[in-house]
PDB file of C-alpha atoms in Angstrom:
ATOM      1  CA  MET P  14       2.292 -18.932   3.050  1.00 77.00           C
ATOM      2  CA  THR P  15      -0.642 -17.134   1.498  1.00 91.00           C
ATOM      3  CA  VAL P  16      -1.003 -13.437   2.225  1.00 94.00           C
ATOM      4  CA  ARG P  17      -4.536 -12.086   2.048  1.00 96.00           C
ATOM      5  CA  VAL P  18      -4.838  -8.319   1.627  1.00 97.00           C
ATOM      6  CA  THR P  19      -8.174  -6.685   2.337  1.00 97.00           C
ATOM      7  CA  ALA P  20      -9.254  -3.080   1.912  1.00 97.00           C
ATOM      8  CA  VAL P  21     -10.648  -1.543   5.099  1.00 97.00           C
ATOM      9  CA  PRO P  22     -11.889   1.822   3.781  1.00 96.00           C
ATOM     10  CA  GLU P  23     -13.613   2.828   7.015  1.00 97.00           C
ATOM     11  CA  MET P  24     -10.162   2.782   8.674  1.00 97.00           C
ATOM     12  CA  ASN P  25      -8.242   4.134   5.620  1.00 97.00           C
ATOM     13  CA  LEU P  26      -6.001   1.104   5.303  1.00 97.00           C
ATOM     14  CA  PHE P  27      -5.311  -2.187   3.610  1.00 98.00           C
ATOM     15  CA  GLU P  28      -4.679  -5.075   5.994  1.00 98.00           C
ATOM     16  CA  ALA P  29      -2.512  -8.138   5.373  1.00 98.00           C
ATOM     17  CA  GLU P  30      -3.408 -11.433   7.022  1.00 97.00           C
ATOM     18  CA  ILE P  31      -1.892 -14.888   7.086  1.00 95.00           C
ATOM     19  CA  ASP P  32      -4.104 -17.712   8.333  1.00 93.00           C
ATOM     20  CA  GLY P  33      -6.542 -15.134   9.724  1.00 93.00           C
ATOM     21  CA  SER P  34      -3.909 -13.268  11.745  1.00 95.00           C
ATOM     22  CA  HIS P  35      -3.042  -9.607  11.152  1.00 97.00           C
ATOM     23  CA  VAL P  36       0.566  -9.320   9.916  1.00 97.00           C
ATOM     24  CA  GLY P  37       0.703  -5.826   8.439  1.00 97.00           C
ATOM     25  CA  GLN P  38      -1.032  -2.800   6.987  1.00 98.00           C
ATOM     26  CA  ILE P  39      -0.657   0.188   4.722  1.00 98.00           C
ATOM     27  CA  GLU P  40      -2.375   3.394   5.826  1.00 98.00           C
ATOM     28  CA  TYR P  41      -3.586   6.245   3.641  1.00 98.00           C
ATOM     29  CA  VAL P  42      -5.444   9.542   3.548  1.00 98.00           C
ATOM     30  CA  ARG P  43      -7.713  10.579   0.673  1.00 95.00           C
ATOM     31  CA  LYS P  44      -7.666  14.079  -0.770  1.00 91.00           C
ATOM     32  CA  ASP P  45     -10.202  14.248  -3.596  1.00 89.00           C
ATOM     33  CA  ASP P  46      -8.834  11.968  -6.357  1.00 91.00           C
ATOM     34  CA  VAL P  47      -5.433  11.607  -4.708  1.00 97.00           C
ATOM     35  CA  ILE P  48      -4.427   8.929  -2.210  1.00 98.00           C
ATOM     36  CA  VAL P  49      -1.591   9.789   0.178  1.00 97.00           C
ATOM     37  CA  TYR P  50       0.119   6.659   1.519  1.00 98.00           C
ATOM     38  CA  THR P  51       1.369   7.595   4.968  1.00 98.00           C
ATOM     39  CA  HIS P  52       2.652   4.424   6.619  1.00 98.00           C
ATOM     40  CA  THR P  53       3.384   0.784   5.878  1.00 97.00           C
ATOM     41  CA  GLU P  54       3.978  -1.660   8.696  1.00 97.00           C
ATOM     42  CA  VAL P  55       4.717  -5.391   8.809  1.00 97.00           C
ATOM     43  CA  ASP P  56       4.979  -7.304  12.080  1.00 97.00           C
ATOM     44  CA  LYS P  57       8.628  -8.001  12.899  1.00 96.00           C
ATOM     45  CA  ALA P  58       8.105 -11.770  12.834  1.00 94.00           C
ATOM     46  CA  PHE P  59       6.997 -11.514   9.188  1.00 94.00           C
ATOM     47  CA  GLU P  60       9.513  -9.005   7.810  1.00 93.00           C
ATOM     48  CA  GLY P  61      11.496  -9.994   4.736  1.00 93.00           C
ATOM     49  CA  ARG P  62       8.773 -12.219   3.297  1.00 94.00           C
ATOM     50  CA  GLY P  63       7.387  -9.804   0.705  1.00 94.00           C
ATOM     51  CA  ILE P  64       4.327  -8.806   2.720  1.00 96.00           C
ATOM     52  CA  GLY P  65       5.095  -5.084   2.489  1.00 96.00           C
ATOM     53  CA  GLY P  66       5.437  -5.356  -1.274  1.00 96.00           C
ATOM     54  CA  THR P  67       2.168  -7.259  -1.515  1.00 97.00           C
ATOM     55  CA  LEU P  68       0.440  -4.518   0.493  1.00 98.00           C
ATOM     56  CA  VAL P  69       1.860  -1.772  -1.712  1.00 98.00           C
ATOM     57  CA  ARG P  70       1.064  -3.567  -4.967  1.00 98.00           C
ATOM     58  CA  THR P  71      -2.519  -4.219  -3.854  1.00 98.00           C
ATOM     59  CA  ALA P  72      -3.036  -0.603  -2.731  1.00 98.00           C
ATOM     60  CA  LEU P  73      -1.547   0.804  -5.944  1.00 98.00           C
ATOM     61  CA  ASP P  74      -3.571  -1.565  -8.120  1.00 98.00           C
ATOM     62  CA  ALA P  75      -6.718  -0.389  -6.305  1.00 97.00           C
ATOM     63  CA  ALA P  76      -5.731   3.251  -6.896  1.00 97.00           C
ATOM     64  CA  ARG P  77      -5.189   2.516 -10.593  1.00 97.00           C
ATOM     65  CA  ASP P  78      -8.522   0.707 -10.870  1.00 97.00           C
ATOM     66  CA  GLU P  79     -10.382   3.719  -9.488  1.00 95.00           C
ATOM     67  CA  GLY P  80      -8.408   6.262 -11.513  1.00 96.00           C
ATOM     68  CA  SER P  81      -6.700   7.920  -8.539  1.00 97.00           C
ATOM     69  CA  LYS P  82      -3.228   9.418  -8.359  1.00 98.00           C
ATOM     70  CA  VAL P  83      -0.950   8.734  -5.391  1.00 98.00           C
ATOM     71  CA  ILE P  84       1.511  10.576  -3.188  1.00 97.00           C
ATOM     72  CA  PRO P  85       3.936   8.213  -1.410  1.00 97.00           C
ATOM     73  CA  ARG P  86       4.714   9.994   1.880  1.00 97.00           C
ATOM     74  CA  CYS P  87       5.733   6.596   3.281  1.00 97.00           C
ATOM     75  CA  SER P  88       9.383   5.904   2.445  1.00 97.00           C
ATOM     76  CA  PHE P  89       8.671   2.204   1.864  1.00 97.00           C
ATOM     77  CA  VAL P  90       5.991   2.999  -0.737  1.00 98.00           C
ATOM     78  CA  ARG P  91       8.254   5.593  -2.379  1.00 97.00           C
ATOM     79  CA  SER P  92      11.138   3.082  -2.591  1.00 97.00           C
ATOM     80  CA  TRP P  93       8.863   0.325  -3.861  1.00 97.00           C
ATOM     81  CA  ILE P  94       7.557   2.521  -6.696  1.00 98.00           C
ATOM     82  CA  HIS P  95      11.147   3.450  -7.579  1.00 97.00           C
ATOM     83  CA  LEU P  96      11.947  -0.284  -7.893  1.00 97.00           C
ATOM     84  CA  HIS P  97       8.754  -0.908  -9.909  1.00 98.00           C
ATOM     85  CA  PRO P  98       8.631   1.945 -12.448  1.00 97.00           C
ATOM     86  CA  GLU P  99       5.540   0.456 -14.096  1.00 97.00           C
ATOM     87  CA  TYR P 100       3.664   2.154 -11.227  1.00 98.00           C
ATOM     88  CA  SER P 101       5.280   5.593 -11.633  1.00 97.00           C
ATOM     89  CA  ASP P 102       2.390   6.770 -13.837  1.00 97.00           C
ATOM     90  CA  LEU P 103       0.267   6.843 -10.672  1.00 97.00           C
ATOM     91  CA  LEU P 104       2.382   9.539  -9.039  1.00 97.00           C
ATOM     92  CA  GLU P 105       0.717  12.889  -8.526  1.00 93.00           C
ATOM     93  CA  GLU P 106       2.819  15.593 -10.124  1.00 78.00           C
ATOM     94  CA  GLY P 107       3.495  18.817  -8.343  1.00 56.00           C
TER      95      GLY P 107
END
């Protein structure tokens, strides 16, 4: 199973696909140089396969590459960062 994650900036999300079918997404809102992750969703049939983590990692890597800070309003993103402290430097303070 290969998960392909694509940025869809015009819709403020990253989309996960398997074999060309949509299986999940992470949604965000931009506020200047800060990205607020608001919701992560994986289709029920694909839960537990690491797709949510792949979405979060891809979105956070993109934020790092562009020099943005993040606010994880989504509980899944917040928990994922807690489990992967190497991404905690991206958190917006305050």
